[in-house]
Amino acid sequence: MFRCALTLAVAGFVFAFSALADEAAAIVEFDPSVCASEPGVEAAVAAADSAGCLAMMEAFPRPRLERVSKDDYTLQSYSYWRVARDGANLYDAPGGPVIGQIPAGFNFVTAASVSADGWVQRQGGEWIKPEDVQPARVSTFSGMLLPAGWRHPFAIILDRTGVHASLRPGAAGSKDSGFVTRRYQLVNIFARAEDDAGKVWYLVGPRQWLRQELVAKFAPAEAPAGVAGRWVAVDLFEQTLIAYEDDQPVFATVISSGMEETQTDEGVYTVWARLRSDGMSGFAGQEEAYALQSVPWVMYFNRGESLHGAYWHDSFGYRRSRGCVNLSVSDARWLYEWMLEAEPNAEGEIVNTVYVFSSGEYEL
C-alpha cells in the first residue's frame, strides 16, 4: 500500500510524494540510481520491485512539463493542400484552359483561395481541379519547456497502436501492467535493462517496462568544444532535439531527420540563413521528386539542410525527410524566435549552433 506523504515543487515540477507504508522517509528528489541494477533481467526486475524504487515511481508518476504555445497564426492563416501523386494540370481559372503542370511526386501547395465548387488557387495564381488536391492534416503537436536544473531522462511515446507495457523486460505486453501506450504521452525513465536477446527496455512505472523502439528518450548532451549561447543538439538515433542556453537545456521535442538514402549529416554547424517561409524542391524528374510551397520557419545550417516546420506529416520521432530536420509548425516557430533572441556577438551577429550527432545505431 502507498500513502500520500506531501506535495512539493521541485525544479519546475509539482509531484505528489508518497512512500511505502514500511518506509520511514519519503523520497525527496528524482534519483534513477535507486532503481539501478547489475546486468540481467532478474537483477533489473528485483531492483524495480525494491521498496525504494517503488516509492520513487509513486512519487514521480509522470513528467509534468509545460508545452510551448501553438502557432495559431500559421496553423489558421495558411491553407495547405496535397497534390495527387501523379501530378496535376494547372489552369488559368476554374474550368479554364490548361496553362501548365505539376509533375508527379510529393507535392504540396499553399492555397491563395478556394472556389465555391472546390477549385484551389495556389500561391502563384494557377488553379487546380478539386479531384487533384486534398487538404493537408497539419500536426498541432508542440514540444516541452524544460525546468531549471533538469538532468534526469524522460521519454515520449512514439507508438500509435496502443500496446500494453510488459511486466518484465523481454515479456509480452500485459493488461496487468495497467499501462497502455498513447502517442506523445510523456513518461519518466527509472531504469534501463537488456533482455536475453539484447533488446533495450525502459522502466516507466511500477512493473511497466517498454521496448526502446516505442519511445524517444530525452537525455542531456554535452556541448561540443567552443559552443555557447543558444544552440541545439539533434540526436539522430532518438530523433530528438534539445535546445540549450549555454549548458542549460530549456526545450525538448521530437523531430524527423533524413531517411536512410538522404541522411542528415552529423557535425557542428552554424545557422547561416533564416526565412519565415521558403519553397523547397528536389530530385526533379525522379521518382522521389518533391516540391513544397511555403515551408514555415526555416533555419538553414548545412548547405541546403535546415531546421523547419513540416505541415505535411505527423511522424515526428521517426525519420521522414530528405535531409532536413523536420519539426512541428509550432516547435519550428518557437525555435526560430528563440534563436533570434540570442545575444549578439562582438560583431553584432546572432550566432546559433546546430550540433547533429547520433547516440546509437538507428534501426529501421
CSV table of C-alpha atoms in Angstrom, one decimal:
chain,number,residue,atom,x,y,z
A,1,MET,CA,0.0,0.0,0.0
A,2,PHE,CA,1.1,3.6,-0.7
A,3,ARG,CA,0.0,6.6,1.3
A,4,CYS,CA,0.3,10.3,0.3
A,5,ALA,CA,3.0,12.0,2.2
A,6,LEU,CA,3.4,15.6,1.0
A,7,THR,CA,3.3,17.8,-2.1
A,8,LEU,CA,6.4,19.8,-3.1
A,9,ALA,CA,7.5,21.8,-6.2
A,10,VAL,CA,10.9,20.7,-7.4
A,11,ALA,CA,12.7,22.3,-10.4
A,12,GLY,CA,9.5,23.4,-12.0
A,13,PHE,CA,7.7,20.1,-11.5
A,14,VAL,CA,4.9,19.5,-9.0
A,15,PHE,CA,4.6,16.0,-7.7
A,16,ALA,CA,2.6,14.2,-5.0
A,17,PHE,CA,5.2,12.5,-2.9
A,18,SER,CA,4.4,9.1,-1.5
A,19,ALA,CA,6.2,6.4,0.4
A,20,LEU,CA,5.7,2.8,1.1
A,21,ALA,CA,3.9,2.1,4.4
A,22,ASP,CA,7.0,0.5,5.8
A,23,GLU,CA,9.4,3.3,4.7
A,24,ALA,CA,10.4,5.7,7.3
A,25,ALA,CA,11.2,8.7,5.0
A,26,ALA,CA,9.7,10.0,1.7
A,27,ILE,CA,11.9,10.4,-1.3
A,28,VAL,CA,12.8,14.0,-1.9
A,29,GLU,CA,14.3,14.0,-5.3
A,30,PHE,CA,14.3,12.1,-8.6
A,31,ASP,CA,17.2,9.7,-8.5
A,32,PRO,CA,17.1,6.9,-11.1
A,33,SER,CA,20.1,5.2,-9.4
A,34,VAL,CA,17.6,4.0,-6.8
A,35,CYS,CA,16.3,1.6,-9.4
A,36,ALA,CA,19.7,0.7,-11.0
A,37,SER,CA,20.8,-2.9,-11.0
A,38,GLU,CA,23.5,-5.2,-12.2
A,39,PRO,CA,23.2,-6.6,-15.7
A,40,GLY,CA,20.5,-9.2,-16.4
A,41,VAL,CA,16.7,-9.3,-16.4
A,42,GLU,CA,16.3,-10.9,-13.0
A,43,ALA,CA,18.5,-8.2,-11.3
A,44,ALA,CA,16.6,-5.5,-13.1
A,45,VAL,CA,13.2,-6.9,-12.0
A,46,ALA,CA,14.4,-7.2,-8.4
A,47,ALA,CA,15.7,-3.6,-8.4
A,48,ALA,CA,12.5,-2.3,-9.9
A,49,ASP,CA,10.4,-4.1,-7.2
A,50,SER,CA,12.5,-2.8,-4.4
A,51,ALA,CA,10.8,-0.6,-1.8
A,52,GLY,CA,13.0,2.5,-2.7
A,53,CYS,CA,12.3,2.2,-6.4
A,54,LEU,CA,8.6,1.7,-6.0
A,55,ALA,CA,8.4,4.7,-3.7
A,56,MET,CA,10.2,6.9,-6.2
A,57,MET,CA,8.0,5.8,-9.1
A,58,GLU,CA,4.9,6.5,-6.9
A,59,ALA,CA,6.4,9.9,-6.1
A,60,PHE,CA,7.2,10.8,-9.8
A,61,PRO,CA,4.4,9.1,-11.8
A,62,ARG,CA,4.7,11.1,-15.0
A,63,PRO,CA,6.6,14.3,-16.1
A,64,ARG,CA,4.6,17.5,-15.9
A,65,LEU,CA,6.1,19.8,-18.4
A,66,GLU,CA,4.7,23.0,-20.0
A,67,ARG,CA,4.2,22.8,-23.7
A,68,VAL,CA,5.2,25.6,-25.9
A,69,SER,CA,2.3,27.7,-27.4
A,70,LYS,CA,0.7,26.5,-30.6
A,71,ASP,CA,1.5,28.7,-33.6
A,72,ASP,CA,-2.2,29.5,-34.2
A,73,TYR,CA,-1.4,32.2,-36.7
A,74,THR,CA,0.4,29.8,-39.2
A,75,LEU,CA,-2.0,26.9,-38.4
A,76,GLN,CA,-5.1,29.0,-39.1
A,77,SER,CA,-3.9,31.5,-41.7
A,78,TYR,CA,-2.3,29.1,-44.1
A,79,SER,CA,-4.2,26.6,-46.2
A,80,TYR,CA,-2.0,23.7,-47.2
A,81,TRP,CA,-3.1,21.1,-49.8
A,82,ARG,CA,-1.5,17.9,-51.1
A,83,VAL,CA,-1.4,17.4,-54.8
A,84,ALA,CA,-2.2,14.0,-56.4
A,85,ARG,CA,0.9,11.8,-56.5
A,86,ASP,CA,0.6,11.5,-60.3
A,87,GLY,CA,0.7,15.3,-60.6
A,88,ALA,CA,-1.9,17.7,-61.8
A,89,ASN,CA,-2.8,20.2,-64.6
A,90,LEU,CA,-2.7,23.9,-63.8
A,91,TYR,CA,-5.5,26.2,-65.1
A,92,ASP,CA,-5.8,29.9,-65.6
A,93,ALA,CA,-9.2,29.9,-63.9
A,94,PRO,CA,-11.7,27.3,-62.6
A,95,GLY,CA,-12.8,25.4,-65.8
A,96,GLY,CA,-10.4,27.4,-67.9
A,97,PRO,CA,-7.6,26.3,-70.3
A,98,VAL,CA,-4.5,24.3,-69.1
A,99,ILE,CA,-1.5,26.6,-68.7
A,100,GLY,CA,1.0,24.3,-67.0
A,101,GLN,CA,1.5,21.2,-64.9
A,102,ILE,CA,2.7,20.0,-61.5
A,103,PRO,CA,4.8,16.9,-62.3
A,104,ALA,CA,4.4,13.6,-60.4
A,105,GLY,CA,5.9,13.5,-57.0
A,106,PHE,CA,5.4,14.5,-53.4
A,107,ASN,CA,3.9,17.9,-53.9
A,108,PHE,CA,2.1,20.4,-51.6
A,109,VAL,CA,0.7,23.8,-52.4
A,110,THR,CA,-0.5,26.7,-50.3
A,111,ALA,CA,-3.9,27.9,-51.3
A,112,ALA,CA,-4.4,31.6,-52.0
A,113,SER,CA,-8.1,30.9,-52.4
A,114,VAL,CA,-10.7,28.1,-52.8
A,115,SER,CA,-13.7,28.5,-55.1
A,116,ALA,CA,-17.2,27.5,-54.1
A,117,ASP,CA,-17.0,24.4,-56.2
A,118,GLY,CA,-13.7,23.3,-54.7
A,119,TRP,CA,-11.1,24.5,-57.2
A,120,VAL,CA,-7.8,25.5,-55.4
A,121,GLN,CA,-5.8,28.5,-56.4
A,122,ARG,CA,-2.2,28.0,-55.4
A,123,GLN,CA,0.2,30.8,-54.5
A,124,GLY,CA,1.4,32.0,-57.9
A,125,GLY,CA,-2.2,32.3,-59.3
A,126,GLU,CA,-2.8,29.0,-61.1
A,127,TRP,CA,-5.8,26.8,-60.3
A,128,ILE,CA,-6.1,23.1,-59.6
A,129,LYS,CA,-9.1,20.8,-60.1
A,130,PRO,CA,-10.8,19.7,-56.8
A,131,GLU,CA,-10.1,16.0,-57.6
A,132,ASP,CA,-6.4,16.6,-57.9
A,133,VAL,CA,-5.9,18.1,-54.4
A,134,GLN,CA,-6.9,17.3,-50.8
A,135,PRO,CA,-6.4,19.4,-47.6
A,136,ALA,CA,-3.3,18.6,-45.5
A,137,ARG,CA,-3.8,17.5,-41.9
A,138,VAL,CA,-1.3,19.6,-40.1
A,139,SER,CA,0.1,18.4,-36.8
A,140,THR,CA,-0.7,20.5,-33.8
A,141,PHE,CA,2.0,18.8,-31.7
A,142,SER,CA,4.2,21.1,-29.6
A,143,GLY,CA,7.3,20.3,-27.6
A,144,MET,CA,8.2,20.8,-23.9
A,145,LEU,CA,9.8,23.6,-21.9
A,146,LEU,CA,12.4,22.2,-19.5
A,147,PRO,CA,12.7,23.3,-15.9
A,148,ALA,CA,15.9,24.8,-14.5
A,149,GLY,CA,18.3,22.1,-13.4
A,150,TRP,CA,16.8,19.3,-15.5
A,151,ARG,CA,19.2,16.4,-15.8
A,152,HIS,CA,17.2,13.2,-15.5
A,153,PRO,CA,15.9,11.3,-18.6
A,154,PHE,CA,12.3,11.1,-19.6
A,155,ALA,CA,10.7,9.9,-22.9
A,156,ILE,CA,7.8,10.5,-25.2
A,157,ILE,CA,5.7,7.7,-26.5
A,158,LEU,CA,6.0,7.2,-30.3
A,159,ASP,CA,3.8,4.2,-30.7
A,160,ARG,CA,0.5,4.8,-32.5
A,161,THR,CA,-1.1,1.4,-31.9
A,162,GLY,CA,-1.6,1.3,-28.2
A,163,VAL,CA,0.3,-1.6,-26.6
A,164,HIS,CA,0.4,-2.7,-23.0
A,165,ALA,CA,3.6,-2.3,-21.1
A,166,SER,CA,5.3,-5.6,-20.1
A,167,LEU,CA,5.7,-6.8,-16.5
A,168,ARG,CA,9.4,-7.6,-17.1
A,169,PRO,CA,12.0,-6.9,-19.9
A,170,GLY,CA,11.6,-9.3,-22.8
A,171,ALA,CA,8.0,-10.3,-21.9
A,172,ALA,CA,4.9,-9.7,-23.9
A,173,GLY,CA,2.6,-6.8,-23.1
A,174,SER,CA,0.2,-7.4,-20.2
A,175,LYS,CA,-3.0,-5.7,-19.1
A,176,ASP,CA,-1.9,-6.3,-15.6
A,177,SER,CA,0.7,-3.6,-16.1
A,178,GLY,CA,-2.0,-1.0,-16.0
A,179,PHE,CA,-0.3,1.0,-18.8
A,180,VAL,CA,-1.2,1.4,-22.5
A,181,THR,CA,0.9,3.5,-24.8
A,182,ARG,CA,-0.6,6.7,-26.1
A,183,ARG,CA,1.3,8.7,-28.8
A,184,TYR,CA,3.1,11.7,-27.4
A,185,GLN,CA,2.4,10.8,-23.8
A,186,LEU,CA,5.4,11.6,-21.5
A,187,VAL,CA,6.9,9.1,-19.2
A,188,ASN,CA,9.8,9.1,-16.7
A,189,ILE,CA,12.6,6.6,-17.2
A,190,PHE,CA,13.6,5.0,-13.9
A,191,ALA,CA,15.8,2.2,-15.2
A,192,ARG,CA,17.3,0.6,-18.3
A,193,ALA,CA,17.7,-3.2,-18.9
A,194,GLU,CA,18.6,-5.5,-21.7
A,195,ASP,CA,16.6,-8.7,-22.3
A,196,ASP,CA,18.1,-12.1,-23.3
A,197,ALA,CA,18.0,-11.0,-27.0
A,198,GLY,CA,20.0,-7.8,-26.3
A,199,LYS,CA,17.0,-5.5,-26.8
A,200,VAL,CA,16.8,-2.4,-24.6
A,201,TRP,CA,13.8,-1.9,-22.2
A,202,TYR,CA,12.9,1.1,-20.1
A,203,LEU,CA,11.1,1.1,-16.7
A,204,VAL,CA,8.5,3.8,-16.8
A,205,GLY,CA,6.4,2.9,-13.8
A,206,PRO,CA,5.8,0.0,-11.3
A,207,ARG,CA,6.0,-3.2,-13.3
A,208,GLN,CA,5.8,-1.2,-16.5
A,209,TRP,CA,8.5,-2.0,-19.0
A,210,LEU,CA,8.5,-0.6,-22.5
A,211,ARG,CA,10.7,-1.6,-25.5
A,212,GLN,CA,13.1,1.2,-26.5
A,213,GLU,CA,11.7,1.5,-30.0
A,214,LEU,CA,8.3,2.6,-28.6
A,215,VAL,CA,9.7,5.8,-27.2
A,216,ALA,CA,12.1,8.7,-27.9
A,217,LYS,CA,14.3,9.3,-24.9
A,218,PHE,CA,15.5,12.8,-23.8
A,219,ALA,CA,18.8,13.0,-22.1
A,220,PRO,CA,21.3,15.9,-21.8
A,221,ALA,CA,24.1,16.2,-24.3
A,222,GLU,CA,27.5,17.7,-23.8
A,223,ALA,CA,28.2,20.8,-25.8
A,224,PRO,CA,30.9,20.5,-28.4
A,225,ALA,CA,34.1,22.4,-27.7
A,226,GLY,CA,33.7,26.2,-28.1
A,227,VAL,CA,29.9,26.1,-28.4
A,228,ALA,CA,28.0,28.6,-26.2
A,229,GLY,CA,24.9,30.8,-26.3
A,230,ARG,CA,21.7,29.5,-27.8
A,231,TRP,CA,22.3,26.2,-29.6
A,232,VAL,CA,20.5,22.9,-30.3
A,233,ALA,CA,21.5,19.2,-30.1
A,234,VAL,CA,19.8,17.0,-32.7
A,235,ASP,CA,20.1,13.3,-31.8
A,236,LEU,CA,19.6,11.2,-35.0
A,237,PHE,CA,19.2,7.9,-33.0
A,238,GLU,CA,16.5,9.1,-30.6
A,239,GLN,CA,15.0,11.6,-33.2
A,240,THR,CA,15.0,14.3,-30.6
A,241,LEU,CA,16.1,18.0,-30.4
A,242,ILE,CA,17.1,19.7,-27.2
A,243,ALA,CA,17.7,23.5,-27.1
A,244,TYR,CA,20.3,24.9,-24.7
A,245,GLU,CA,21.3,28.3,-23.3
A,246,ASP,CA,25.0,27.7,-22.7
A,247,ASP,CA,24.9,24.4,-20.7
A,248,GLN,CA,21.3,24.8,-19.5
A,249,PRO,CA,18.7,22.7,-21.5
A,250,VAL,CA,15.5,24.8,-22.0
A,251,PHE,CA,13.3,23.0,-24.6
A,252,ALA,CA,12.9,19.4,-25.9
A,253,THR,CA,10.9,17.9,-28.8
A,254,VAL,CA,10.8,15.1,-31.3
A,255,ILE,CA,11.9,15.6,-34.9
A,256,SER,CA,12.1,13.8,-38.2
A,257,SER,CA,15.5,13.7,-39.8
A,258,GLY,CA,16.7,12.3,-43.2
A,259,MET,CA,15.9,8.8,-44.3
A,260,GLU,CA,18.5,6.2,-44.9
A,261,GLU,CA,19.2,7.3,-48.5
A,262,THR,CA,19.1,11.0,-47.6
A,263,GLN,CA,20.5,11.1,-44.1
A,264,THR,CA,21.1,14.3,-42.2
A,265,ASP,CA,24.8,15.0,-41.9
A,266,GLU,CA,26.4,14.7,-38.5
A,267,GLY,CA,28.6,17.6,-37.4
A,268,VAL,CA,28.7,21.0,-35.8
A,269,TYR,CA,27.2,23.8,-37.9
A,270,THR,CA,26.2,27.5,-37.7
A,271,VAL,CA,22.8,28.7,-38.8
A,272,TRP,CA,23.6,30.7,-41.9
A,273,ALA,CA,20.1,31.9,-43.1
A,274,ARG,CA,16.7,32.3,-41.6
A,275,LEU,CA,13.4,32.6,-43.6
A,276,ARG,CA,9.9,32.8,-42.2
A,277,SER,CA,8.8,30.9,-45.2
A,278,ASP,CA,10.6,29.2,-48.1
A,279,GLY,CA,9.7,26.9,-51.0
A,280,MET,CA,11.6,23.7,-51.2
A,281,SER,CA,12.0,21.2,-54.0
A,282,GLY,CA,14.4,18.5,-55.2
A,283,PHE,CA,15.0,15.4,-57.3
A,284,ALA,CA,13.1,16.8,-60.3
A,285,GLY,CA,12.2,14.1,-62.8
A,286,GLN,CA,12.9,11.3,-60.4
A,287,GLU,CA,10.6,9.0,-58.5
A,288,GLU,CA,11.4,10.8,-55.2
A,289,ALA,CA,10.8,14.3,-56.6
A,290,TYR,CA,9.2,16.7,-54.2
A,291,ALA,CA,8.0,20.4,-54.3
A,292,LEU,CA,6.7,22.2,-51.2
A,293,GLN,CA,5.3,25.7,-51.1
A,294,SER,CA,5.5,28.0,-48.1
A,295,VAL,CA,7.6,25.8,-45.7
A,296,PRO,CA,7.5,27.8,-42.4
A,297,TRP,CA,10.2,28.9,-40.0
A,298,VAL,CA,13.3,27.8,-41.9
A,299,MET,CA,16.8,27.8,-40.4
A,300,TYR,CA,19.5,26.7,-42.8
A,301,PHE,CA,22.6,25.3,-41.1
A,302,ASN,CA,24.4,22.9,-43.5
A,303,ARG,CA,24.2,23.9,-47.2
A,304,GLY,CA,20.6,23.0,-48.1
A,305,GLU,CA,19.8,21.2,-44.8
A,306,SER,CA,17.7,23.2,-42.4
A,307,LEU,CA,15.5,23.1,-39.3
A,308,HIS,CA,12.0,23.9,-40.4
A,309,GLY,CA,8.3,23.3,-39.8
A,310,ALA,CA,6.7,20.4,-41.6
A,311,TYR,CA,2.9,20.7,-42.3
A,312,TRP,CA,2.7,17.6,-44.4
A,313,HIS,CA,3.1,14.8,-41.7
A,314,ASP,CA,2.8,14.0,-38.1
A,315,SER,CA,5.5,11.3,-37.9
A,316,PHE,CA,7.8,13.2,-35.5
A,317,GLY,CA,10.0,10.8,-33.7
A,318,TYR,CA,10.7,8.8,-36.9
A,319,ARG,CA,13.0,9.5,-39.9
A,320,ARG,CA,11.0,11.1,-42.7
A,321,SER,CA,12.8,13.8,-44.5
A,322,ARG,CA,15.2,14.3,-47.5
A,323,GLY,CA,17.9,15.5,-45.2
A,324,CYS,CA,16.4,18.4,-43.3
A,325,VAL,CA,15.3,18.3,-39.7
A,326,ASN,CA,11.5,18.4,-39.6
A,327,LEU,CA,9.7,20.0,-36.6
A,328,SER,CA,6.1,20.6,-36.0
A,329,VAL,CA,5.0,24.0,-37.1
A,330,SER,CA,4.6,25.2,-33.6
A,331,ASP,CA,8.0,23.9,-32.5
A,332,ALA,CA,9.7,25.5,-35.5
A,333,ARG,CA,8.3,28.9,-34.8
A,334,TRP,CA,9.3,28.7,-31.1
A,335,LEU,CA,12.8,27.7,-32.1
A,336,TYR,CA,13.1,30.3,-34.8
A,337,GLU,CA,12.1,33.2,-32.5
A,338,TRP,CA,14.1,31.8,-29.6
A,339,MET,CA,17.3,31.7,-31.7
A,340,LEU,CA,16.7,35.3,-32.9
A,341,GLU,CA,16.5,36.5,-29.3
A,342,ALA,CA,20.1,35.3,-28.6
A,343,GLU,CA,22.7,37.9,-27.5
A,344,PRO,CA,24.7,39.2,-30.5
A,345,ASN,CA,28.4,38.6,-30.5
A,346,ALA,CA,31.1,41.3,-30.6
A,347,GLU,CA,30.5,41.9,-34.3
A,348,GLY,CA,26.7,42.3,-33.7
A,349,GLU,CA,25.9,39.0,-35.2
A,350,ILE,CA,23.5,36.4,-33.8
A,351,VAL,CA,25.3,33.0,-33.8
A,352,ASN,CA,23.3,29.8,-33.3
A,353,THR,CA,24.9,26.4,-33.4
A,354,VAL,CA,23.3,23.1,-34.6
A,355,TYR,CA,25.0,20.0,-33.2
A,356,VAL,CA,23.9,16.9,-35.1
A,357,PHE,CA,25.0,13.5,-33.6
A,358,SER,CA,23.8,10.0,-33.0
A,359,SER,CA,23.7,8.4,-29.6
A,360,GLY,CA,23.1,5.0,-31.0
A,361,GLU,CA,22.6,3.0,-34.2
A,362,TYR,CA,19.3,3.7,-35.8
A,363,GLU,CA,17.4,0.6,-36.9
A,364,LEU,CA,14.5,0.6,-39.4
